Amino acid sequence: MTKWVYSFGNGSAEGKAEMKNLLGGKGANLAEMSNLGLPVPPGFTVTTEVCTHYYKNGETYPSSLKADVESALAAVGKIAEGTLGDPARPLLVSVRSGARVSMPGMMDTVLNLGLNPATTEGLARLTGNPRFAYDSYRRFIQMYSNVVLGLEHGAFEEILDQEKEDKGYEHDTELEAEDLKRIADRYKAHVKAELGKPFPDDVNDQLWGAIGAVFGSWQSARAKTYRRMYHIPDDWGTAVNVQAMVFGNRGETSATGVAFTRDPSTGEHLLYGEFLINAQGEDVVAGIRTPQPISKIVRERQGGKKPSMEEALPKTFAELNEIAKTLEAHYRDMQDVEFTVQEGKLFMLQTRSGKRTAQASLKIAVDMEKEGLIDRKAAVSRVEPAALDQLLHPTLDPKAEKEQIAIGLSASPGAATGEVAFTADEAEKLAKDGKDVILVRTETSPEDIHGMHAARGILTARGGMTSHAAVVARGMGRPCVCGASMVKIDLAGGVMTCGSHAVKRGEIITIDGASGQVFKGRVPTLQPELTGDFGTLMGWADSIRRLKIRANADTPNDADVARKFGAEGIGLCRTEHMFFEPDRILAVRQMILADDRYDREAALAKLLPMQRGDFEGIFKVMEGLPVTIRLLDPPLHEFLPQKDEEIAEVAKAAGSTPAKLRARLIALHESNPMLGHRGCRLGITYPEIYEMQARAILEAALNVEEQGGKPVELEIMIPLVGFKAELDMLRDRIAQVAEAVKAERKKSLKYMIGTMIELPRAALRAAEIAQTAEFFSFGTNDLTQTTLGMSRDDAGGFLTDYLSKGIIARDPFVTIDVDGVGDLVRIAAERGRKTRANLKLGICGEHGGDPDSIRFCHDSGLDYVSCSPFRVPIARLSAAQAALTIITKAE
């Protein structure tokens, strides 16, 4: 027979900490604290399995649940010496949610349940404190009416404020018993007027109404949103915790508060938190009264005048401090605890692993290892990889005033403030004039690269997490907000509108790439600090991980940033990004406009020394580490202008005519360029392009070696191969160039030739392709597009629906689609290595910086992942945690 209810209290419990999947985090930890002999008010937990049953069976409960709850409630009453609904010795309970992972503020709570006119009078007699009794009753009516009956919280606050105003009171604590009794009556009258029926006085109806409301809150809009944000499965459900009330509002020796065993912002080892005397828990978080610090040292730092808990209730503080040490030692992690002091007696209401900043997370992990609480593996596993973004980019000052005008996707982390520029040329000019710039575009294209580089941050009205703007911004380390659909740009008028807000060219905005928010005006930022703890933890992570971590880097500066963050090579150097530089775009366009191979080679001859110089700079920075260079990939039309005035300007500079340039644009036009004349197909049609690039690469490597640099571990990558014959043909061309360079320089050079696996056919024919390819790099951006038949730039319009309706669990352009795209990766890896046992395997799409995708790469036996430079630390830590998962399973 299934057990639906687990009791705790009086120094023992039926559950324990390891049962959080069944009891929820709160219930499991209440049981654990009871088993530790800590002062926990008695109660019971209705399991998460009841929640699952509730939703699977038309919102009905298991048949035996009512009897189980009655039995558990009687046991609580025996310990607490009271009975629910008994006016002589009333038992009051709290009803709280408790999912298996913490979802702070997302689900509902009801306090003081069990009060009605008779039990309130009884509580007043029993305690000799009518004010306390009626304060508890009016709080219960307000909370129950909001949480269970669905009435707006604000109407009750208005009644309370009116009463205080009539009496000339400023604080709730000035209200007397008769005032509170009158407020309770007005609350009940409001309920009856709104609902047409009285507030429930039957305590059993109250209890089951609250239990149903907690289960119902699992499917509330805010809970669903939170689960989507943090990838919490919908079918986990929540538990319900029913617990005897203890009261922090019973006078000056009573209090309630929240404490952390270490400072959650800095990680400093001290008891940190807030409390209120003569209050209940919601007062601390609701902002009705200003809480006081728990520790004296914190009060002194803040310059507070009111006494800390350490000063006001020294004996209770000392007891709380000892319990905090006990809990931290037991759980081996920083704890977030809730407590109540009832007439001098301390009660623990909750403990859980505390939320913390990235800075605090690093310090706590490193300090706890030094203190002997945890080992290095545990320390590495404690830090959330994605949280490291906070340490690598500026963040908005949380205390600053902000006026939000738009919101989009958090495409690249960091905060930036600057003048609005609507074109790349504007942005570049403003930056040269010493101005900070935010480039605002409907969407970006490769032609905007110079403006993106000049800008402090980028905002686009269209595009998703893997759009051009997002990918390039992450690579550059620029904050970026994409897909802010409420942003409308009037380029001619020089203004953007966001609903009722208008921002003109040159006016200041601030963007937060971590949250996707856009603010009017200047918002102060905080600069990141990389402490010694960062280096310590990263060193531990590097000693654990198997996967190598490379970076996607297209310039010596990118490569230098990547090296500083610990990159062990370059997994993707995109040569086309170099072509957009102002000093070479003209030669590129002349090459595209050329009528024959002779003219193309003349234009390419101008590009050769430029490309060679680019590669030399990168090779010098990388100092012998592997560098994978992808030959030209995008279709040629991306390098040509589209607007009439630009066409005329380019035609004149290129020694051509606007008519000829337009004709070339028409000839290059494709209905679906992503699947068109790009990648290796360009190399097949125009082999001289790839020949020039191969020569530039090989000569650059030789030049660096001859100048005393370390020998380059060179990998030349041919993109978008679908047929072995394509790779063979281009491999032979590169080999011919290599032989020519060898003859000219009287020196040979080692290099590898491989391909990007971006097409399903390439993955399926990997055994054949590996006969030629010496390495595979999975280009999972395009492999996702070609496998799912989705454009990454356009899918944002419907992926939200797919996510909200449960068709997919994660955005496949952010986290790899393990069952589809992932299967192709595994097939290609297995078949490729059957042909070539030492085949090097890596990934260079945006997934290379996503922690869950990195775990997949580790499990699939890849050799390395490659990501944007600023995500290298995230990848290093994620790879270590993936290795620890395997170790843990083995143990």
Tab-separated table of C-alpha atoms in Angstrom, residues 523-761:
chain	number	residue	atom	x	y	z
A	523	VAL	CA	22.341	52.617	-15.345
A	524	PRO	CA	25.483	52.196	-13.211
A	525	THR	CA	27.382	48.931	-13.672
A	526	LEU	CA	29.682	46.871	-11.497
A	527	GLN	CA	32.936	45.647	-12.996
A	528	PRO	CA	33.782	41.943	-12.684
A	529	GLU	CA	36.526	40.755	-10.391
A	530	LEU	CA	38.416	37.522	-10.968
A	531	THR	CA	39.735	36.520	-7.558
A	532	GLY	CA	42.328	33.956	-6.598
A	533	ASP	CA	39.463	31.588	-5.822
A	534	PHE	CA	38.600	31.575	-9.538
A	535	GLY	CA	42.070	30.376	-10.513
A	536	THR	CA	42.114	27.815	-7.703
A	537	LEU	CA	38.802	26.244	-8.687
A	538	MET	CA	39.636	26.290	-12.397
A	539	GLY	CA	42.888	24.474	-11.627
A	540	TRP	CA	40.969	21.787	-9.759
A	541	ALA	CA	38.504	21.503	-12.654
A	542	ASP	CA	41.332	21.127	-15.190
A	543	SER	CA	42.815	18.256	-13.177
A	544	ILE	CA	39.496	16.378	-13.332
A	545	ARG	CA	38.186	16.901	-16.861
A	546	ARG	CA	38.931	14.720	-19.885
A	547	LEU	CA	37.582	16.982	-22.628
A	548	LYS	CA	39.945	19.575	-24.066
A	549	ILE	CA	38.582	23.110	-24.321
A	550	ARG	CA	39.233	25.216	-27.376
A	551	ALA	CA	37.861	28.590	-28.462
A	552	ASN	CA	36.185	29.995	-31.546
A	553	ALA	CA	38.510	32.894	-32.389
A	554	ASP	CA	38.939	34.865	-35.610
A	555	THR	CA	41.505	37.496	-34.609
A	556	PRO	CA	44.708	37.650	-32.559
A	557	ASN	CA	42.776	39.618	-29.912
A	558	ASP	CA	40.102	36.898	-29.685
A	559	ALA	CA	42.857	34.305	-29.445
A	560	ASP	CA	44.605	36.240	-26.677
A	561	VAL	CA	41.376	36.523	-24.646
A	562	ALA	CA	40.787	32.794	-25.133
A	563	ARG	CA	44.293	31.926	-23.924
A	564	LYS	CA	43.841	34.072	-20.803
A	565	PHE	CA	40.643	32.181	-20.016
A	566	GLY	CA	42.442	28.846	-20.397
A	567	ALA	CA	41.717	27.760	-23.992
A	568	GLU	CA	43.883	24.877	-25.177
A	569	GLY	CA	43.612	25.681	-28.864
A	570	ILE	CA	41.330	27.215	-31.478
A	571	GLY	CA	38.551	24.922	-32.625
A	572	LEU	CA	37.118	27.317	-35.188
A	573	CYS	CA	38.754	30.256	-36.946
A	574	ARG	CA	36.219	31.682	-39.422
A	575	THR	CA	38.182	33.228	-42.284
A	576	GLU	CA	35.181	35.093	-43.709
A	577	HIS	CA	35.088	37.446	-40.718
A	578	MET	CA	38.479	38.734	-41.804
A	579	PHE	CA	37.087	39.622	-45.232
A	580	PHE	CA	34.777	42.285	-43.821
A	581	GLU	CA	37.622	44.455	-42.512
A	582	PRO	CA	37.589	47.874	-44.255
A	583	ASP	CA	41.076	47.415	-45.714
A	584	ARG	CA	40.102	44.266	-47.616
A	585	ILE	CA	36.374	44.295	-48.349
A	586	LEU	CA	37.054	46.125	-51.644
A	587	ALA	CA	39.402	43.360	-52.832
A	588	VAL	CA	36.812	40.750	-51.837
A	589	ARG	CA	34.158	42.531	-53.874
A	590	GLN	CA	36.501	42.856	-56.844
A	591	MET	CA	37.051	39.106	-56.619
A	592	ILE	CA	33.303	38.457	-56.629
A	593	LEU	CA	32.707	40.844	-59.558
A	594	ALA	CA	35.527	39.323	-61.622
A	595	ASP	CA	34.457	37.962	-65.032
A	596	ASP	CA	37.021	35.181	-65.162
A	597	ARG	CA	39.567	33.264	-63.147
A	598	TYR	CA	42.381	35.607	-64.180
A	599	ASP	CA	40.630	38.649	-62.693
A	600	ARG	CA	39.619	36.657	-59.618
A	601	GLU	CA	43.201	35.606	-58.993
A	602	ALA	CA	44.339	39.222	-59.353
A	603	ALA	CA	41.914	40.261	-56.618
A	604	LEU	CA	42.863	37.263	-54.494
A	605	ALA	CA	46.537	38.213	-54.819
A	606	LYS	CA	45.686	41.447	-52.968
A	607	LEU	CA	44.012	39.431	-50.219
A	608	LEU	CA	46.825	36.887	-49.828
A	609	PRO	CA	49.218	39.029	-47.731
A	610	MET	CA	46.332	40.269	-45.589
A	611	GLN	CA	45.123	36.748	-44.813
A	612	ARG	CA	48.693	35.606	-44.215
A	613	GLY	CA	49.173	38.422	-41.706
A	614	ASP	CA	45.940	37.495	-39.932
A	615	PHE	CA	47.058	33.904	-39.499
A	616	GLU	CA	50.543	34.871	-38.379
A	617	GLY	CA	49.064	36.947	-35.576
A	618	ILE	CA	46.843	34.098	-34.417
A	619	PHE	CA	49.622	31.481	-34.617
A	620	LYS	CA	51.958	33.657	-32.546
A	621	VAL	CA	49.376	34.063	-29.797
A	622	MET	CA	48.555	30.352	-29.729
A	623	GLU	CA	52.216	29.317	-29.316
A	624	GLY	CA	52.045	25.851	-30.824
A	625	LEU	CA	48.557	24.928	-29.628
A	626	PRO	CA	46.199	23.417	-32.215
A	627	VAL	CA	44.465	25.862	-34.552
A	628	THR	CA	41.567	24.769	-36.776
A	629	ILE	CA	40.991	27.154	-39.685
A	630	ARG	CA	37.753	26.864	-41.620
A	631	LEU	CA	38.004	27.851	-45.261
A	632	LEU	CA	35.474	30.292	-46.686
A	633	ASP	CA	31.920	29.241	-45.831
A	634	PRO	CA	29.184	31.872	-46.430
A	635	PRO	CA	27.632	32.525	-49.852
A	636	LEU	CA	29.300	35.327	-51.802
A	637	HIS	CA	26.264	37.636	-51.882
A	638	GLU	CA	26.810	38.342	-48.164
A	639	PHE	CA	29.900	40.386	-49.085
A	640	LEU	CA	28.019	42.655	-51.516
A	641	PRO	CA	25.951	45.754	-50.694
A	642	GLN	CA	22.165	45.728	-51.070
A	643	LYS	CA	21.088	49.408	-51.072
A	644	ASP	CA	21.289	51.636	-54.154
A	645	GLU	CA	23.583	54.262	-52.629
A	646	GLU	CA	25.947	51.544	-51.353
A	647	ILE	CA	25.885	49.782	-54.724
A	648	ALA	CA	26.910	52.993	-56.508
A	649	GLU	CA	29.676	53.654	-53.991
A	650	VAL	CA	31.074	50.101	-54.178
A	651	ALA	CA	30.865	49.957	-57.967
A	652	LYS	CA	32.883	53.150	-58.250
A	653	ALA	CA	35.516	51.951	-55.761
A	654	ALA	CA	35.777	48.593	-57.532
A	655	GLY	CA	36.167	50.182	-60.969
A	656	SER	CA	32.844	48.753	-62.098
A	657	THR	CA	29.325	50.042	-62.750
A	658	PRO	CA	26.148	49.875	-60.647
A	659	ALA	CA	24.439	47.935	-63.423
A	660	LYS	CA	27.123	45.263	-63.437
A	661	LEU	CA	27.025	45.004	-59.638
A	662	ARG	CA	23.230	44.631	-59.664
A	663	ALA	CA	23.488	41.967	-62.331
A	664	ARG	CA	26.000	40.090	-60.195
A	665	LEU	CA	23.673	40.367	-57.183
A	666	ILE	CA	20.840	38.894	-59.253
A	667	ALA	CA	23.101	36.080	-60.450
A	668	LEU	CA	24.141	35.275	-56.881
A	669	HIS	CA	20.618	35.470	-55.452
A	670	GLU	CA	19.393	32.235	-53.883
A	671	SER	CA	15.991	31.350	-52.432
A	672	ASN	CA	17.622	29.459	-49.565
A	673	PRO	CA	21.263	30.524	-49.274
A	674	MET	CA	21.840	28.420	-46.145
A	675	LEU	CA	21.484	25.344	-48.342
A	676	GLY	CA	22.889	26.969	-51.442
A	677	HIS	CA	26.222	27.880	-53.003
A	678	ARG	CA	28.378	28.012	-49.885
A	679	GLY	CA	31.039	26.041	-48.016
A	680	CYS	CA	32.962	23.481	-50.019
A	681	ARG	CA	30.643	24.168	-52.978
A	682	LEU	CA	32.384	27.520	-53.386
A	683	GLY	CA	35.710	25.693	-53.362
A	684	ILE	CA	34.515	23.352	-56.084
A	685	THR	CA	33.291	26.219	-58.307
A	686	TYR	CA	36.072	28.671	-57.475
A	687	PRO	CA	39.054	26.530	-56.363
A	688	GLU	CA	41.322	29.566	-56.539
A	689	ILE	CA	39.660	30.960	-53.380
A	690	TYR	CA	40.575	27.925	-51.296
A	691	GLU	CA	43.999	27.756	-52.936
A	692	MET	CA	44.733	31.344	-51.857
A	693	GLN	CA	43.572	30.639	-48.325
A	694	ALA	CA	45.613	27.429	-48.103
A	695	ARG	CA	48.710	29.280	-49.252
A	696	ALA	CA	48.144	32.068	-46.733
A	697	ILE	CA	47.744	29.538	-43.919
A	698	LEU	CA	50.794	27.472	-44.817
A	699	GLU	CA	53.064	30.445	-45.447
A	700	ALA	CA	51.964	32.080	-42.186
A	701	ALA	CA	52.794	28.925	-40.249
A	702	LEU	CA	56.235	28.709	-41.818
A	703	ASN	CA	56.898	32.424	-41.206
A	704	VAL	CA	56.064	32.090	-37.512
A	705	GLU	CA	58.346	29.064	-37.146
A	706	GLU	CA	61.180	30.814	-38.984
A	707	GLN	CA	60.779	33.814	-36.637
A	708	GLY	CA	61.411	31.536	-33.655
A	709	GLY	CA	57.808	30.711	-32.819
A	710	LYS	CA	56.647	27.265	-31.811
A	711	PRO	CA	55.655	24.851	-34.607
A	712	VAL	CA	51.962	25.289	-35.404
A	713	GLU	CA	49.617	22.348	-34.863
A	714	LEU	CA	47.670	23.155	-38.001
A	715	GLU	CA	44.224	21.814	-38.927
A	716	ILE	CA	42.634	22.964	-42.195
A	717	MET	CA	38.865	22.452	-42.199
A	718	ILE	CA	36.657	22.210	-45.268
A	719	PRO	CA	33.043	23.158	-44.505
A	720	LEU	CA	29.676	21.702	-45.538
A	721	VAL	CA	30.979	18.459	-47.014
A	722	GLY	CA	28.248	15.995	-47.883
A	723	PHE	CA	30.136	13.746	-50.333
A	724	LYS	CA	33.543	12.187	-49.970
A	725	ALA	CA	34.320	13.242	-53.546
A	726	GLU	CA	34.017	16.920	-52.536
A	727	LEU	CA	36.550	16.441	-49.778
A	728	ASP	CA	38.893	14.419	-52.000
A	729	MET	CA	38.892	17.070	-54.708
A	730	LEU	CA	39.607	19.935	-52.313
A	731	ARG	CA	42.112	17.908	-50.300
A	732	ASP	CA	44.068	17.343	-53.513
A	733	ARG	CA	44.014	21.078	-54.318
A	734	ILE	CA	45.361	21.942	-50.867
A	735	ALA	CA	48.026	19.253	-51.164
A	736	GLN	CA	49.163	20.784	-54.481
A	737	VAL	CA	49.463	24.195	-52.837
A	738	ALA	CA	51.386	22.639	-49.938
A	739	GLU	CA	53.825	21.018	-52.366
A	740	ALA	CA	54.315	24.313	-54.162
A	741	VAL	CA	55.001	26.144	-50.883
A	742	LYS	CA	57.399	23.380	-49.849
A	743	ALA	CA	59.318	23.743	-53.109
A	744	GLU	CA	59.460	27.538	-52.776
A	745	ARG	CA	60.471	27.620	-49.133
A	746	LYS	CA	62.581	24.462	-49.125
A	747	LYS	CA	60.737	23.380	-46.001
A	748	SER	CA	57.797	21.082	-45.365
A	749	LEU	CA	55.028	21.611	-42.861
A	750	LYS	CA	52.811	19.174	-40.994
A	751	TYR	CA	49.103	19.812	-41.270
A	752	MET	CA	45.833	17.905	-41.032
A	753	ILE	CA	42.817	18.153	-43.295
A	754	GLY	CA	39.360	17.543	-41.910
A	755	THR	CA	35.789	18.603	-42.332
A	756	MET	CA	32.827	20.044	-40.513
A	757	ILE	CA	29.972	17.609	-40.087
A	758	GLU	CA	26.990	19.894	-40.709
A	759	LEU	CA	24.757	17.774	-42.905
A	760	PRO	CA	22.868	14.600	-41.978
A	761	ARG	CA	24.326	12.874	-45.041
